[in-house]
C-alpha cells in the first residue's frame, strides 16, 4: 500500500460558473499541489478531464478554452435554431455535437485508461434513476453524459442506457473521493455553496431553489459523514459570501461576459487560502 497521502481534486457542477474552478486550479498549480485522482460532475467533469489528461498543461489549456469562443459556441445557436431543435426533439434546446467536436479537437486523450491521473465522472442514469460512475472506456461519451443538462442538451445514450447531467445525483462528489482512498481532498466548486439561500420570489426561481437545496443537502451530508483523519479543503470562490439568494448567472448560460472575473476572483481567494494554510 502506498504510504504517501493520496490527493484528490473534486470538481463540482454549475454550468458557466465552472470558470471559478479554473481559477482554483491555477492557485493549486502555483502552490505545487498535484492530484493523485480526479473526480468530476457536469462542468466539473469537463474541467477535470483536462486536469487528469495532462496536469502540467491543464490550467493553460482551460484558461485558453474558457477565454475563447469555444465555450460560447457550444450554446451559440440563434433563437430560431434553438426553437427548431426543441420542436424537432421535444426535449432540448441544443445539440451536443458542438461540444463533442470541441472535446474531440482539444482533449489530448480518448480513453480513461490513457489519463495521466486516474479520473472518474458521474452521470444520472435515466432508466435506473441512480448515479452511474464512468471509470473506463471511451472518454468523450462519458463527459457528454455527465454534462447533459436536462432541457438544454439531449440525454446521452451509451450502450442500452441513457444518461442526464451528473449534477442531478452528485453535484459535488466529495464522498466518491474518500471512497477511492483519498486522504487529502481539495473541493473545487462554482461558488454557490458560499451563499445563503433565500425563498423564491419569482416562478423561475422555485425550481432553482429546490434543486439547490437538494444538491447542498447531499454535499453537506457527505462532508459530515467523511471518515475521521481526512484533510479536506473547500476552496473559496471569492466574493460569494456577501451575496444571498440565487445566482441568475446559471440561468444566463450563454452569457460569457463574467468568465474572466470568475477565474480571477476564485484564483485570488484560493491562493490566499492555500498560503494561510501552508
Coordinates of C-alpha atoms in Angstrom, one line a residue:
X1 CA 0.0 0.0 0.0
X2 CA 1.3 3.5 -0.9
X3 CA 2.2 5.2 2.3
X4 CA 2.1 8.7 0.8
X5 CA -1.1 10.8 1.1
X6 CA -3.4 10.4 -1.9
X7 CA -4.5 13.8 -3.1
X8 CA -7.9 14.1 -4.8
X9 CA -9.4 17.0 -6.7
X10 CA -13.2 17.1 -6.6
X11 CA -14.8 19.3 -9.3
X12 CA -18.5 20.1 -8.9
X13 CA -21.1 21.1 -11.4
X14 CA -22.5 24.6 -12.3
X15 CA -22.5 25.5 -16.0
X16 CA -20.7 28.7 -16.9
X17 CA -19.9 29.3 -13.3
X18 CA -17.4 26.4 -13.7
X19 CA -14.9 29.1 -14.7
X20 CA -14.4 29.5 -10.9
X21 CA -12.7 26.1 -11.0
X22 CA -10.1 27.3 -13.5
X23 CA -9.0 30.0 -11.0
X24 CA -8.8 27.4 -8.2
X25 CA -6.8 25.1 -10.4
X26 CA -4.4 27.9 -11.2
X27 CA -3.9 28.6 -7.4
X28 CA -3.3 24.9 -6.7
X29 CA -0.8 24.7 -9.5
X30 CA 1.1 27.7 -8.3
X31 CA 1.1 26.3 -4.8
X32 CA 2.6 23.0 -6.0
X33 CA -0.4 20.8 -5.4
X34 CA -0.9 17.9 -7.8
X35 CA -3.7 15.4 -7.8
X36 CA -3.4 11.6 -7.5
X37 CA -7.0 11.2 -8.5
X38 CA -9.7 13.5 -10.1
X39 CA -13.4 13.1 -9.8
X40 CA -15.9 15.4 -11.5
X41 CA -19.6 16.2 -12.2
X42 CA -21.1 18.1 -15.2
X43 CA -18.8 21.1 -16.0
X44 CA -16.5 19.7 -13.3
X45 CA -16.2 16.6 -15.4
X46 CA -15.1 18.6 -18.4
X47 CA -12.6 20.7 -16.4
X48 CA -11.4 17.6 -14.5
X49 CA -10.8 15.6 -17.6
X50 CA -8.3 18.2 -18.8
X51 CA -6.5 18.1 -15.4
X52 CA -6.3 14.3 -15.4
X53 CA -5.2 14.1 -19.0
X54 CA -2.2 16.4 -18.7
X55 CA -1.9 18.0 -15.2
X56 CA 1.1 20.2 -16.2
X57 CA -0.7 21.9 -19.1
X58 CA -4.3 21.8 -17.8
X59 CA -4.5 25.3 -16.4
X60 CA -3.1 26.8 -19.6
X61 CA -5.5 24.8 -21.7
X62 CA -8.5 25.5 -19.7
X63 CA -7.8 29.2 -19.4
X64 CA -7.5 29.5 -23.1
X65 CA -10.6 27.3 -23.7
X66 CA -12.8 29.5 -21.4
X67 CA -11.4 32.7 -22.8
X68 CA -12.0 31.8 -26.4
X69 CA -15.3 31.5 -28.3
X70 CA -15.2 27.7 -28.0
X71 CA -17.4 27.6 -24.8
X72 CA -19.8 30.2 -26.2
X73 CA -20.1 28.2 -29.4
X74 CA -21.4 25.2 -27.6
X75 CA -24.6 27.2 -26.8
X76 CA -24.2 29.7 -29.6
X77 CA -27.2 28.8 -31.8
X78 CA -29.6 31.7 -32.6
X79 CA -33.1 31.8 -31.1
X80 CA -34.7 30.3 -34.2
X81 CA -32.2 27.4 -34.3
X82 CA -32.8 26.7 -30.6
X83 CA -36.6 26.7 -31.1
X84 CA -36.2 24.4 -34.2
X85 CA -34.1 22.0 -32.2
X86 CA -36.7 22.0 -29.4
X87 CA -39.5 21.5 -31.9
X88 CA -37.7 18.5 -33.5
X89 CA -36.5 16.9 -30.3
X90 CA -39.3 17.8 -27.9
X91 CA -36.7 17.6 -25.1
X92 CA -33.8 20.0 -25.5
X93 CA -32.7 23.4 -27.0
X94 CA -29.2 22.5 -28.2
X95 CA -27.5 19.6 -29.9
X96 CA -24.4 18.3 -28.2
X97 CA -22.5 18.0 -31.4
X98 CA -20.6 21.2 -31.0
X99 CA -19.5 20.1 -27.5
X100 CA -18.5 16.7 -28.9
X101 CA -16.4 18.3 -31.7
X102 CA -14.7 20.7 -29.2
X103 CA -13.7 17.9 -26.9
X104 CA -12.6 15.7 -29.8
X105 CA -10.4 18.6 -31.0
X106 CA -8.9 19.8 -27.7
X107 CA -8.6 16.7 -25.4
X108 CA -5.2 15.1 -25.7
X109 CA -6.5 11.6 -24.9
X110 CA -9.5 9.5 -25.9
X111 CA -10.0 6.9 -23.1
X112 CA -9.9 6.8 -19.3
X113 CA -7.0 4.4 -19.5
X114 CA -4.8 7.0 -21.2
X115 CA -5.2 9.6 -18.5
X116 CA -2.0 10.6 -16.7
X117 CA -4.0 10.7 -13.4
X118 CA -6.9 8.4 -12.6
X119 CA -10.2 10.1 -13.5
X120 CA -13.9 9.3 -12.9
X121 CA -17.0 11.2 -13.7
X122 CA -20.7 10.7 -12.8
X123 CA -24.0 10.9 -14.7
X124 CA -27.6 10.3 -13.8
X125 CA -28.9 7.0 -15.2
X126 CA -32.4 7.6 -16.6
X127 CA -33.6 4.0 -16.6
X128 CA -32.1 3.2 -13.2
X129 CA -32.7 6.6 -11.6
X130 CA -29.2 6.2 -10.0
X131 CA -25.8 7.7 -10.1
X132 CA -23.5 5.9 -12.7
X133 CA -19.8 6.4 -12.4
X134 CA -17.7 6.2 -15.5
X135 CA -14.2 4.8 -14.8
X136 CA -13.0 3.2 -18.1
X137 CA -13.5 3.1 -21.8
X138 CA -14.2 6.0 -24.2
X139 CA -13.9 9.3 -22.5
X140 CA -16.0 11.8 -24.6
X141 CA -19.3 9.9 -24.4
X142 CA -18.9 9.8 -20.6
X143 CA -18.2 13.5 -20.5
X144 CA -21.2 14.3 -22.6
X145 CA -23.4 12.2 -20.4
X146 CA -22.1 13.9 -17.2
X147 CA -22.8 17.3 -18.7
X148 CA -26.2 16.6 -20.3
X149 CA -28.1 19.4 -18.6
X150 CA -31.9 18.5 -18.8
X151 CA -33.7 20.8 -21.2
X152 CA -30.5 22.2 -22.6
X153 CA -28.7 19.2 -24.0
X154 CA -30.1 15.8 -25.1
X155 CA -29.8 12.7 -22.9
X156 CA -26.8 10.6 -23.9
X157 CA -27.1 7.0 -24.9
X158 CA -24.2 4.7 -24.0
X159 CA -24.9 1.1 -24.7
X160 CA -28.5 0.4 -23.9
X161 CA -28.8 3.1 -21.2
X162 CA -29.5 6.8 -21.3
X163 CA -27.9 9.5 -19.0
X164 CA -28.5 13.0 -17.9
X165 CA -26.3 15.5 -16.1
X166 CA -24.4 14.1 -13.1
X167 CA -25.4 17.2 -11.0
X168 CA -28.8 15.6 -10.6
X169 CA -27.3 12.8 -8.4
X170 CA -24.0 14.0 -7.1
X171 CA -23.2 17.7 -7.7
X172 CA -20.0 17.8 -5.6
X173 CA -18.8 14.2 -5.2
X174 CA -16.6 14.5 -2.2
X175 CA -17.8 11.2 -0.9
X176 CA -16.5 9.4 -4.0
X177 CA -13.0 10.8 -3.5
X178 CA -13.0 9.4 0.1
X179 CA -14.2 6.1 -1.2
X180 CA -11.3 5.9 -3.6
X181 CA -8.9 6.2 -0.8
X182 CA -8.0 9.9 -0.9
X183 CA -6.6 11.3 2.4
X184 CA -6.3 14.9 1.2
X185 CA -9.2 16.4 -0.7
X186 CA -9.5 19.7 -2.5
X187 CA -13.1 20.7 -3.3
X188 CA -13.4 22.9 -6.3
X189 CA -16.9 24.3 -6.8
X190 CA -18.7 27.2 -8.6
X191 CA -19.3 29.4 -5.6
X192 CA -22.9 28.8 -4.8
X193 CA -22.3 26.9 -1.5
X194 CA -20.8 30.1 0.0
X195 CA -24.1 31.9 -0.2
X196 CA -27.2 31.6 2.0
X197 CA -30.4 30.8 0.1
X198 CA -33.5 33.0 0.3
X199 CA -37.1 32.0 -0.5
X200 CA -38.0 32.2 -4.2
X201 CA -39.9 35.3 -5.3
X202 CA -40.4 34.5 -9.0
X203 CA -41.8 31.4 -10.7
X204 CA -38.5 30.5 -12.4
X205 CA -36.7 30.7 -9.1
X206 CA -38.8 27.9 -7.5
X207 CA -37.1 25.0 -9.3
X208 CA -33.7 26.5 -8.9
X209 CA -34.1 26.9 -5.1
X210 CA -35.5 23.4 -4.8
X211 CA -32.5 21.9 -6.8
X212 CA -30.1 24.0 -4.8
X213 CA -31.5 22.7 -1.5
X214 CA -31.1 19.1 -2.8
X215 CA -27.6 19.5 -4.0
X216 CA -26.3 21.3 -0.9
X217 CA -28.0 18.8 1.4
X218 CA -26.2 15.9 -0.3
X219 CA -22.9 17.8 -0.2
X220 CA -23.2 18.8 3.5
X221 CA -24.3 15.3 4.5
X222 CA -21.3 13.8 2.7
X223 CA -19.0 16.2 4.4
X224 CA -20.4 15.4 7.8
X225 CA -20.1 11.6 7.2
X226 CA -16.5 11.6 5.9
X227 CA -14.1 9.4 7.9
X228 CA -12.0 10.9 10.6
X229 CA -8.5 11.9 9.7
X230 CA -9.2 13.2 6.2
X231 CA -7.7 16.6 5.3
X232 CA -10.5 18.4 3.3
X233 CA -10.1 21.8 1.8
X234 CA -13.2 23.5 0.3
X235 CA -11.5 26.2 -1.8
X236 CA -13.2 29.7 -1.7
X237 CA -14.6 31.1 -4.9
X238 CA -14.2 34.6 -3.7
X239 CA -16.9 37.2 -3.1
X240 CA -19.8 34.8 -2.7
X241 CA -20.4 35.0 1.0
X242 CA -21.7 38.6 0.8
X243 CA -24.4 37.8 -1.7
X244 CA -27.6 36.0 -0.8
X245 CA -30.1 34.2 -2.9
X246 CA -29.9 32.5 -6.3
X247 CA -27.2 33.5 -8.8
X248 CA -29.0 34.1 -12.0
X249 CA -25.8 33.6 -14.0
X250 CA -26.6 29.9 -14.0
X251 CA -29.8 30.8 -16.0
X252 CA -28.0 33.1 -18.4
X253 CA -25.9 30.2 -19.5
X254 CA -25.0 31.8 -22.9
X255 CA -23.6 35.0 -21.3
X256 CA -19.8 34.6 -21.0
X257 CA -19.1 38.2 -20.1
X258 CA -18.2 37.4 -16.5
X259 CA -15.8 34.4 -17.1
X260 CA -12.6 36.3 -16.6
X261 CA -13.8 37.8 -13.4
X262 CA -14.9 34.4 -12.1
X263 CA -11.5 32.9 -12.8
X264 CA -9.6 35.8 -11.3
X265 CA -11.8 36.1 -8.2
X266 CA -11.5 32.3 -7.5
X267 CA -7.8 32.4 -8.1
X268 CA -7.1 35.2 -5.7
X269 CA -9.3 33.8 -3.0
X270 CA -8.0 30.2 -3.3
X271 CA -4.4 31.3 -3.4
X272 CA -4.9 33.3 -0.2
X273 CA -6.5 30.3 1.4
X274 CA -3.6 28.0 0.5
X275 CA -1.0 30.5 1.6
X276 CA -2.7 30.8 5.0
X277 CA -2.5 27.0 5.5
X278 CA 1.0 26.5 4.2

